[in-house]
PDB file of C-alpha atoms in Angstrom:
ATOM      1  CA  UNK A   7       0.000   0.000   0.000  1.00 65.00           C
ATOM      2  CA  UNK A   8       2.277   2.740  -1.287  1.00 82.00           C
ATOM      3  CA  UNK A   9       0.753   6.211  -1.267  1.00 88.00           C
ATOM      4  CA  UNK A  10       1.712   8.636  -4.027  1.00 92.00           C
ATOM      5  CA  UNK A  11       2.358  12.350  -3.568  1.00 93.00           C
ATOM      6  CA  UNK A  12       0.247  14.563  -5.854  1.00 94.00           C
ATOM      7  CA  UNK A  13       0.202  18.275  -6.661  1.00 94.00           C
ATOM      8  CA  UNK A  14      -1.652  20.741  -4.454  1.00 92.00           C
ATOM      9  CA  UNK A  15      -4.032  21.665  -7.281  1.00 91.00           C
ATOM     10  CA  UNK A  16      -5.431  18.161  -7.306  1.00 95.00           C
ATOM     11  CA  UNK A  17      -7.548  19.117  -4.282  1.00 95.00           C
ATOM     12  CA  UNK A  18      -9.753  21.073  -6.686  1.00 96.00           C
ATOM     13  CA  UNK A  19      -9.435  18.381  -9.350  1.00 96.00           C
ATOM     14  CA  UNK A  20     -10.884  15.727  -7.035  1.00 97.00           C
ATOM     15  CA  UNK A  21     -13.981  17.847  -6.469  1.00 97.00           C
ATOM     16  CA  UNK A  22     -14.373  18.351 -10.227  1.00 96.00           C
ATOM     17  CA  UNK A  23     -14.121  14.589 -10.798  1.00 97.00           C
ATOM     18  CA  UNK A  24     -16.574  14.021  -7.948  1.00 97.00           C
ATOM     19  CA  UNK A  25     -19.041  16.355  -9.626  1.00 97.00           C
ATOM     20  CA  UNK A  26     -18.603  14.541 -12.941  1.00 96.00           C
ATOM     21  CA  UNK A  27     -19.469  11.222 -11.289  1.00 96.00           C
ATOM     22  CA  UNK A  28     -22.437  12.748  -9.477  1.00 97.00           C
ATOM     23  CA  UNK A  29     -24.080  14.249 -12.575  1.00 96.00           C
ATOM     24  CA  UNK A  30     -24.067  10.841 -14.279  1.00 95.00           C
ATOM     25  CA  UNK A  31     -26.768   9.650 -11.846  1.00 96.00           C
ATOM     26  CA  UNK A  32     -27.800  12.556  -9.575  1.00 97.00           C
ATOM     27  CA  UNK A  33     -31.182  11.109  -8.611  1.00 96.00           C
ATOM     28  CA  UNK A  34     -29.751   7.819  -7.370  1.00 97.00           C
ATOM     29  CA  UNK A  35     -26.959   9.585  -5.482  1.00 98.00           C
ATOM     30  CA  UNK A  36     -29.448  11.824  -3.692  1.00 97.00           C
ATOM     31  CA  UNK A  37     -31.657   8.850  -2.767  1.00 97.00           C
ATOM     32  CA  UNK A  38     -28.609   6.998  -1.419  1.00 97.00           C
ATOM     33  CA  UNK A  39     -27.692  10.004   0.704  1.00 97.00           C
ATOM     34  CA  UNK A  40     -31.251  10.320   2.047  1.00 97.00           C
ATOM     35  CA  UNK A  41     -31.292   6.628   2.976  1.00 97.00           C
ATOM     36  CA  UNK A  42     -27.934   7.020   4.746  1.00 97.00           C
ATOM     37  CA  UNK A  43     -29.191  10.068   6.671  1.00 96.00           C
ATOM     38  CA  UNK A  44     -32.465   8.311   7.492  1.00 96.00           C
ATOM     39  CA  UNK A  45     -30.691   5.235   8.859  1.00 96.00           C
ATOM     40  CA  UNK A  46     -28.388   7.447  10.915  1.00 95.00           C
ATOM     41  CA  UNK A  47     -31.304   9.395  12.398  1.00 95.00           C
ATOM     42  CA  UNK A  48     -33.234   6.255  13.307  1.00 96.00           C
ATOM     43  CA  UNK A  49     -30.170   4.768  15.015  1.00 95.00           C
ATOM     44  CA  UNK A  50     -29.567   7.994  16.937  1.00 93.00           C
ATOM     45  CA  UNK A  51     -33.088   7.773  18.358  1.00 93.00           C
ATOM     46  CA  UNK A  52     -32.315   4.444  20.040  1.00 92.00           C
ATOM     47  CA  UNK A  53     -31.394   5.135  23.685  1.00 89.00           C
ATOM     48  CA  UNK A  54     -27.885   4.334  24.928  1.00 85.00           C
ATOM     49  CA  UNK A  55     -26.665   2.151  22.052  1.00 91.00           C
ATOM     50  CA  UNK A  56     -28.080   4.065  19.096  1.00 91.00           C
ATOM     51  CA  UNK A  57     -25.288   6.606  18.850  1.00 92.00           C
ATOM     52  CA  UNK A  58     -22.604   3.943  19.147  1.00 94.00           C
ATOM     53  CA  UNK A  59     -24.328   1.787  16.516  1.00 95.00           C
ATOM     54  CA  UNK A  60     -24.490   4.761  14.156  1.00 95.00           C
ATOM     55  CA  UNK A  61     -20.746   5.394  14.474  1.00 95.00           C
ATOM     56  CA  UNK A  62     -19.919   1.694  14.079  1.00 95.00           C
ATOM     57  CA  UNK A  63     -22.032   1.281  10.944  1.00 96.00           C
ATOM     58  CA  UNK A  64     -21.188   4.570   9.222  1.00 96.00           C
ATOM     59  CA  UNK A  65     -17.993   3.192   7.607  1.00 97.00           C
ATOM     60  CA  UNK A  66     -20.009   0.275   6.207  1.00 97.00           C
ATOM     61  CA  UNK A  67     -22.509   2.606   4.539  1.00 97.00           C
ATOM     62  CA  UNK A  68     -19.860   5.088   3.403  1.00 96.00           C
ATOM     63  CA  UNK A  69     -17.916   2.163   1.988  1.00 96.00           C
ATOM     64  CA  UNK A  70     -21.026   1.262   0.007  1.00 95.00           C
ATOM     65  CA  UNK A  71     -21.126   4.759  -1.497  1.00 96.00           C
ATOM     66  CA  UNK A  72     -17.476   4.477  -2.471  1.00 96.00           C
ATOM     67  CA  UNK A  73     -18.174   1.088  -4.018  1.00 95.00           C
ATOM     68  CA  UNK A  74     -20.927   2.694  -6.080  1.00 95.00           C
ATOM     69  CA  UNK A  75     -18.520   5.411  -7.222  1.00 95.00           C
ATOM     70  CA  UNK A  76     -15.982   2.760  -8.202  1.00 94.00           C
ATOM     71  CA  UNK A  77     -18.559   0.830 -10.202  1.00 93.00           C
ATOM     72  CA  UNK A  78     -19.761   4.005 -11.887  1.00 93.00           C
ATOM     73  CA  UNK A  79     -16.209   5.089 -12.751  1.00 91.00           C
ATOM     74  CA  UNK A  80     -15.782   1.776 -14.567  1.00 90.00           C
ATOM     75  CA  UNK A  81     -18.864   2.348 -16.679  1.00 90.00           C
ATOM     76  CA  UNK A  82     -21.270   0.243 -14.633  1.00 92.00           C
ATOM     77  CA  UNK A  83     -24.712   1.631 -13.672  1.00 94.00           C
ATOM     78  CA  UNK A  84     -25.053   3.061 -10.170  1.00 95.00           C
ATOM     79  CA  UNK A  85     -27.591   1.219  -8.007  1.00 95.00           C
ATOM     80  CA  UNK A  86     -29.160   2.110  -4.669  1.00 95.00           C
ATOM     81  CA  UNK A  87     -28.205  -1.372  -3.485  1.00 94.00           C
ATOM     82  CA  UNK A  88     -24.530  -0.387  -3.694  1.00 95.00           C
ATOM     83  CA  UNK A  89     -25.066   1.503  -0.438  1.00 96.00           C
ATOM     84  CA  UNK A  90     -25.441  -1.848   1.362  1.00 95.00           C
ATOM     85  CA  UNK A  91     -22.565  -3.610  -0.374  1.00 94.00           C
ATOM     86  CA  UNK A  92     -20.536  -3.618   2.840  1.00 93.00           C
ATOM     87  CA  UNK A  93     -23.241  -5.635   4.607  1.00 93.00           C
ATOM     88  CA  UNK A  94     -23.395  -8.112   1.730  1.00 90.00           C
ATOM     89  CA  UNK A  95     -19.633  -8.698   1.672  1.00 87.00           C
ATOM     90  CA  UNK A  96     -18.978 -10.384   5.001  1.00 84.00           C
ATOM     91  CA  UNK A  97     -15.204 -10.257   4.486  1.00 89.00           C
ATOM     92  CA  UNK A  98     -15.374  -6.473   4.345  1.00 91.00           C
ATOM     93  CA  UNK A  99     -18.022  -5.834   6.973  1.00 93.00           C
ATOM     94  CA  UNK A 100     -15.839  -6.891   9.920  1.00 94.00           C
ATOM     95  CA  UNK A 101     -12.906  -4.575   9.087  1.00 95.00           C
ATOM     96  CA  UNK A 102     -15.297  -1.727   8.274  1.00 96.00           C
ATOM     97  CA  UNK A 103     -16.962  -2.079  11.677  1.00 96.00           C
ATOM     98  CA  UNK A 104     -13.469  -2.064  13.193  1.00 96.00           C
ATOM     99  CA  UNK A 105     -12.957   1.340  11.571  1.00 97.00           C
ATOM    100  CA  UNK A 106     -16.180   2.419  13.271  1.00 96.00           C
ATOM    101  CA  UNK A 107     -14.762   1.141  16.553  1.00 96.00           C
ATOM    102  CA  UNK A 108     -11.704   3.312  15.923  1.00 96.00           C
ATOM    103  CA  UNK A 109     -14.076   6.285  15.581  1.00 95.00           C
ATOM    104  CA  UNK A 110     -15.755   5.367  18.875  1.00 95.00           C
ATOM    105  CA  UNK A 111     -12.339   5.209  20.540  1.00 95.00           C
ATOM    106  CA  UNK A 112     -11.536   8.661  19.149  1.00 94.00           C
ATOM    107  CA  UNK A 113     -14.717  10.104  20.667  1.00 92.00           C
ATOM    108  CA  UNK A 114     -13.902   8.468  24.001  1.00 93.00           C
ATOM    109  CA  UNK A 115     -10.384   9.926  23.906  1.00 92.00           C
ATOM    110  CA  UNK A 116     -11.799  13.388  23.206  1.00 91.00           C
ATOM    111  CA  UNK A 117     -14.141  13.007  26.171  1.00 89.00           C
ATOM    112  CA  UNK A 118     -11.288  11.932  28.421  1.00 88.00           C
ATOM    113  CA  UNK A 119      -9.172  14.909  27.348  1.00 84.00           C
ATOM    114  CA  UNK A 120     -12.000  17.342  28.081  1.00 82.00           C
ATOM    115  CA  UNK A 121     -12.843  15.740  31.435  1.00 82.00           C
ATOM    116  CA  UNK A 122      -9.193  15.541  32.503  1.00 79.00           C
ATOM    117  CA  UNK A 123      -8.287  19.131  31.665  1.00 75.00           C
ATOM    118  CA  UNK A 124     -11.548  20.866  32.582  1.00 72.00           C
ATOM    119  CA  UNK A 125     -12.042  18.683  35.646  1.00 69.00           C
ATOM    120  CA  UNK A 126      -8.409  19.222  36.623  1.00 63.00           C
ATOM    121  CA  UNK A 127      -8.811  23.005  36.464  1.00 64.00           C
ATOM    122  CA  UNK A 128     -11.937  22.847  38.626  1.00 63.00           C
ATOM    123  CA  UNK A 129     -10.226  20.614  41.190  1.00 66.00           C
ATOM    124  CA  UNK A 130      -7.255  22.970  41.279  1.00 59.00           C
ATOM    125  CA  UNK A 131      -9.588  25.875  41.964  1.00 59.00           C
ATOM    126  CA  UNK A 132     -11.348  23.962  44.744  1.00 61.00           C
ATOM    127  CA  UNK A 133      -8.038  22.971  46.352  1.00 61.00           C
ATOM    128  CA  UNK A 134      -6.840  26.555  46.282  1.00 57.00           C
ATOM    129  CA  UNK A 135     -10.090  27.660  47.895  1.00 57.00           C
ATOM    130  CA  UNK A 136      -9.714  24.972  50.551  1.00 58.00           C
ATOM    131  CA  UNK A 137      -6.220  26.138  51.469  1.00 61.00           C
ATOM    132  CA  UNK A 138      -7.280  29.755  51.514  1.00 58.00           C
ATOM    133  CA  UNK A 139      -5.107  30.624  48.546  1.00 56.00           C
ATOM    134  CA  UNK A 140      -6.558  33.230  46.258  1.00 57.00           C
ATOM    135  CA  UNK A 141      -5.466  34.398  42.845  1.00 52.00           C
ATOM    136  CA  UNK A 142      -6.066  37.842  41.407  1.00 59.00           C
ATOM    137  CA  UNK A 143      -9.019  37.805  38.972  1.00 62.00           C
ATOM    138  CA  UNK A 144      -6.685  38.512  36.053  1.00 61.00           C
ATOM    139  CA  UNK A 145      -4.430  35.571  36.931  1.00 56.00           C
ATOM    140  CA  UNK A 146      -7.370  33.207  37.479  1.00 56.00           C
ATOM    141  CA  UNK A 147      -8.931  34.265  34.198  1.00 62.00           C
ATOM    142  CA  UNK A 148      -5.639  33.740  32.369  1.00 66.00           C
ATOM    143  CA  UNK A 149      -5.192  30.308  33.946  1.00 60.00           C
ATOM    144  CA  UNK A 150      -8.638  29.088  32.905  1.00 67.00           C
ATOM    145  CA  UNK A 151      -8.280  30.630  29.449  1.00 71.00           C
ATOM    146  CA  UNK A 152      -4.967  28.804  29.034  1.00 73.00           C
ATOM    147  CA  UNK A 153      -6.491  25.493  30.086  1.00 73.00           C
ATOM    148  CA  UNK A 154      -9.351  26.074  27.655  1.00 76.00           C
ATOM    149  CA  UNK A 155      -6.911  26.745  24.825  1.00 82.00           C
ATOM    150  CA  UNK A 156      -4.901  23.606  25.626  1.00 82.00           C
ATOM    151  CA  UNK A 157      -8.126  21.562  25.708  1.00 83.00           C
ATOM    152  CA  UNK A 158      -9.233  22.959  22.342  1.00 87.00           C
ATOM    153  CA  UNK A 159      -5.842  22.259  20.739  1.00 90.00           C
ATOM    154  CA  UNK A 160      -5.718  18.688  22.041  1.00 90.00           C
ATOM    155  CA  UNK A 161      -9.264  18.002  20.845  1.00 90.00           C
ATOM    156  CA  UNK A 162      -8.381  19.463  17.442  1.00 92.00           C
ATOM    157  CA  UNK A 163      -5.304  17.232  17.285  1.00 93.00           C
ATOM    158  CA  UNK A 164      -7.312  14.081  18.051  1.00 93.00           C
ATOM    159  CA  UNK A 165     -10.012  15.020  15.516  1.00 93.00           C
ATOM    160  CA  UNK A 166      -7.415  15.732  12.820  1.00 94.00           C
ATOM    161  CA  UNK A 167      -5.504  12.489  13.351  1.00 95.00           C
ATOM    162  CA  UNK A 168      -8.744  10.465  13.394  1.00 95.00           C
ATOM    163  CA  UNK A 169      -9.947  12.123  10.185  1.00 95.00           C
ATOM    164  CA  UNK A 170      -6.604  11.470   8.476  1.00 96.00           C
ATOM    165  CA  UNK A 171      -6.651   7.843   9.579  1.00 96.00           C
ATOM    166  CA  UNK A 172     -10.181   7.234   8.270  1.00 96.00           C
ATOM    167  CA  UNK A 173     -10.134   9.260   5.042  1.00 96.00           C
ATOM    168  CA  UNK A 174      -8.383   6.622   2.940  1.00 96.00           C
ATOM    169  CA  UNK A 175      -8.881   3.706   5.338  1.00 96.00           C
ATOM    170  CA  UNK A 176     -12.528   3.203   4.349  1.00 96.00           C
ATOM    171  CA  UNK A 177     -11.826   2.807   0.597  1.00 95.00           C
ATOM    172  CA  UNK A 178      -8.688   0.758   1.331  1.00 95.00           C
ATOM    173  CA  UNK A 179     -10.790  -1.686   3.341  1.00 95.00           C
ATOM    174  CA  UNK A 180     -13.882  -1.653   1.124  1.00 94.00           C
ATOM    175  CA  UNK A 181     -12.255  -1.534  -2.294  1.00 93.00           C
ATOM    176  CA  UNK A 182      -8.721  -2.834  -1.840  1.00 92.00           C
ATOM    177  CA  UNK A 183      -9.499  -5.651   0.592  1.00 90.00           C
ATOM    178  CA  UNK A 184      -7.167  -4.389   3.325  1.00 92.00           C
ATOM    179  CA  UNK A 185      -7.578  -5.068   7.032  1.00 93.00           C
ATOM    180  CA  UNK A 186      -8.493  -2.217   9.346  1.00 95.00           C
ATOM    181  CA  UNK A 187      -5.168  -1.530  11.095  1.00 95.00           C
ATOM    182  CA  UNK A 188      -2.918  -1.534   7.985  1.00 95.00           C
ATOM    183  CA  UNK A 189      -5.521   0.634   6.220  1.00 96.00           C
ATOM    184  CA  UNK A 190      -5.497   3.174   9.067  1.00 96.00           C
ATOM    185  CA  UNK A 191      -1.712   3.344   8.963  1.00 96.00           C
ATOM    186  CA  UNK A 192      -1.621   3.710   5.172  1.00 95.00           C
ATOM    187  CA  UNK A 193      -4.293   6.407   5.326  1.00 97.00           C
ATOM    188  CA  UNK A 194      -2.257   8.436   7.805  1.00 96.00           C
ATOM    189  CA  UNK A 195       0.774   8.247   5.534  1.00 96.00           C
ATOM    190  CA  UNK A 196      -1.283   9.084   2.447  1.00 96.00           C
ATOM    191  CA  UNK A 197      -2.820  12.126   4.123  1.00 96.00           C
ATOM    192  CA  UNK A 198       0.497  13.297   5.573  1.00 96.00           C
ATOM    193  CA  UNK A 199       2.381  13.328   2.272  1.00 96.00           C
ATOM    194  CA  UNK A 200      -0.611  14.942   0.545  1.00 97.00           C
ATOM    195  CA  UNK A 201      -1.311  17.569   3.174  1.00 96.00           C
ATOM    196  CA  UNK A 202      -1.309  20.423   0.634  1.00 96.00           C
ATOM    197  CA  UNK A 203      -3.884  18.997  -1.835  1.00 96.00           C
ATOM    198  CA  UNK A 204      -6.049  17.894   1.092  1.00 96.00           C
ATOM    199  CA  UNK A 205      -5.788  21.394   2.562  1.00 96.00           C
ATOM    200  CA  UNK A 206      -6.937  22.847  -0.762  1.00 96.00           C
ATOM    201  CA  UNK A 207      -9.727  20.260  -0.824  1.00 97.00           C
ATOM    202  CA  UNK A 208     -10.787  21.189   2.705  1.00 95.00           C
ATOM    203  CA  UNK A 209     -10.749  24.950   2.152  1.00 96.00           C
ATOM    204  CA  UNK A 210     -12.838  24.677  -1.014  1.00 96.00           C
ATOM    205  CA  UNK A 211     -15.191  22.291   0.776  1.00 96.00           C
ATOM    206  CA  UNK A 212     -15.739  24.851   3.560  1.00 95.00           C
ATOM    207  CA  UNK A 213     -16.758  27.458   0.989  1.00 96.00           C
ATOM    208  CA  UNK A 214     -19.062  24.968  -0.747  1.00 96.00           C
ATOM    209  CA  UNK A 215     -20.565  23.941   2.605  1.00 95.00           C
ATOM    210  CA  UNK A 216     -21.378  27.574   3.421  1.00 95.00           C
ATOM    211  CA  UNK A 217     -23.091  27.906   0.041  1.00 95.00           C
ATOM    212  CA  UNK A 218     -24.908  24.580   0.582  1.00 94.00           C
ATOM    213  CA  UNK A 219     -26.360  25.876   3.871  1.00 93.00           C
ATOM    214  CA  UNK A 220     -27.991  28.912   2.275  1.00 88.00           C
ATOM    215  CA  UNK A 221     -31.087  27.207   0.744  1.00 82.00           C
ATOM    216  CA  UNK A 222     -32.173  25.665   4.087  1.00 86.00           C
ATOM    217  CA  UNK A 223     -29.288  23.209   3.867  1.00 89.00           C
ATOM    218  CA  UNK A 224     -30.703  21.571   0.737  1.00 92.00           C
ATOM    219  CA  UNK A 225     -27.404  22.089  -1.014  1.00 94.00           C
ATOM    220  CA  UNK A 226     -25.982  19.215   0.996  1.00 95.00           C
ATOM    221  CA  UNK A 227     -28.164  16.856  -1.047  1.00 95.00           C
ATOM    222  CA  UNK A 228     -25.694  17.629  -3.824  1.00 96.00           C
ATOM    223  CA  UNK A 229     -22.553  18.361  -1.846  1.00 96.00           C
ATOM    224  CA  UNK A 230     -22.792  15.114   0.149  1.00 96.00           C
ATOM    225  CA  UNK A 231     -22.655  12.749  -2.859  1.00 97.00           C
ATOM    226  CA  UNK A 232     -20.113  14.980  -4.639  1.00 97.00           C
ATOM    227  CA  UNK A 233     -17.883  14.753  -1.566  1.00 96.00           C
ATOM    228  CA  UNK A 234     -18.119  10.946  -1.522  1.00 96.00           C
ATOM    229  CA  UNK A 235     -17.262  10.792  -5.216  1.00 97.00           C
ATOM    230  CA  UNK A 236     -14.408  13.278  -4.725  1.00 97.00           C
ATOM    231  CA  UNK A 237     -13.032  11.157  -1.862  1.00 97.00           C
ATOM    232  CA  UNK A 238     -13.082   8.163  -4.203  1.00 96.00           C
ATOM    233  CA  UNK A 239     -11.270  10.167  -6.900  1.00 96.00           C
ATOM    234  CA  UNK A 240      -8.630  11.134  -4.335  1.00 96.00           C
ATOM    235  CA  UNK A 241      -8.183   7.523  -3.239  1.00 96.00           C
ATOM    236  CA  UNK A 242      -7.873   6.321  -6.840  1.00 94.00           C
ATOM    237  CA  UNK A 243      -5.042   8.778  -7.466  1.00 94.00           C
ATOM    238  CA  UNK A 244      -3.130   8.565  -4.187  1.00 95.00           C
ATOM    239  CA  UNK A 245      -3.315   4.746  -4.033  1.00 93.00           C
ATOM    240  CA  UNK A 246      -3.268   4.163  -7.793  1.00 85.00           C
ATOM    241  CA  UNK A 247      -1.273   0.915  -7.682  1.00 71.00           C
ATOM    242  CA  UNK A 248      -3.477  -0.688  -5.030  1.00 68.00           C
ATOM    243  CA  UNK A 249      -6.662   0.485  -6.700  1.00 58.00           C
ATOM    244  CA  UNK A 250      -5.678  -0.750 -10.155  1.00 51.00           C
ATOM    245  CA  UNK A 251      -4.452  -4.182  -9.123  1.00 44.00           C
ATOM    246  CA  UNK A 252      -6.935  -5.114  -6.376  1.00 41.00           C
ATOM    247  CA  UNK A 253     -10.101  -3.101  -6.838  1.00 46.00           C
ATOM    248  CA  UNK A 254     -10.455  -4.102 -10.456  1.00 43.00           C
ATOM    249  CA  UNK A 255     -10.408  -7.799  -9.542  1.00 43.00           C
ATOM    250  CA  UNK A 256     -12.928  -7.308  -6.743  1.00 51.00           C
ATOM    251  CA  UNK A 257     -15.331  -5.431  -8.968  1.00 48.00           C
ATOM    252  CA  UNK A 258     -15.236  -8.120 -11.618  1.00 47.00           C
ATOM    253  CA  UNK A 259     -16.649 -10.687  -9.197  1.00 48.00           C
TER     254      UNK A 259
END
């Protein structure tokens, strides 16, 4: 699983290619997105386990979208059933759920960071009160502001690393037949050496997301599928060797 370095401008190129895939079957892509959102909302309504189930199963459904993009890119018709391809392929479902478990672990780590730092600041304040030690308001405000900044930076770090690990891991598992842990490692490397095109991709996506929110958020019915197709285009280029030699064989089955 050797990742290739690409030019920064490819961040825009991936979105263009994603749009080109989307407009080949826009109706089916929108229906697939609505089904994905509907499943996610129903799972979130289930007390206690619903949220965890949604996170665990999201890579399976996203993998199905990427499978549809791969089929479409090879000239095959896009089908709504492609969304559930990960559930049909038992060899892929296990590793995809493991990627979901990685996401759950990331959320837990974020929670622990917040509890440790915020809780630690509160305990420090209580201990100082108990010993009769007082800080000037300016010093206390600076201390809590500093702890808040550290908390925010650590949370941002965890979110960034998790996103980098999952971005290519889902297509590597779903399309290239990789196991979860090697796919996570390869995804981190792929994202690291392509930080510039991914930064361009992300900045343009932010602008598009702002535009998509204007008509009551309906723009996401288009932006969502385009993003999935663009992620597939990025994977196909960054992991060209793996995609060409493994994905092609899997799709012929």
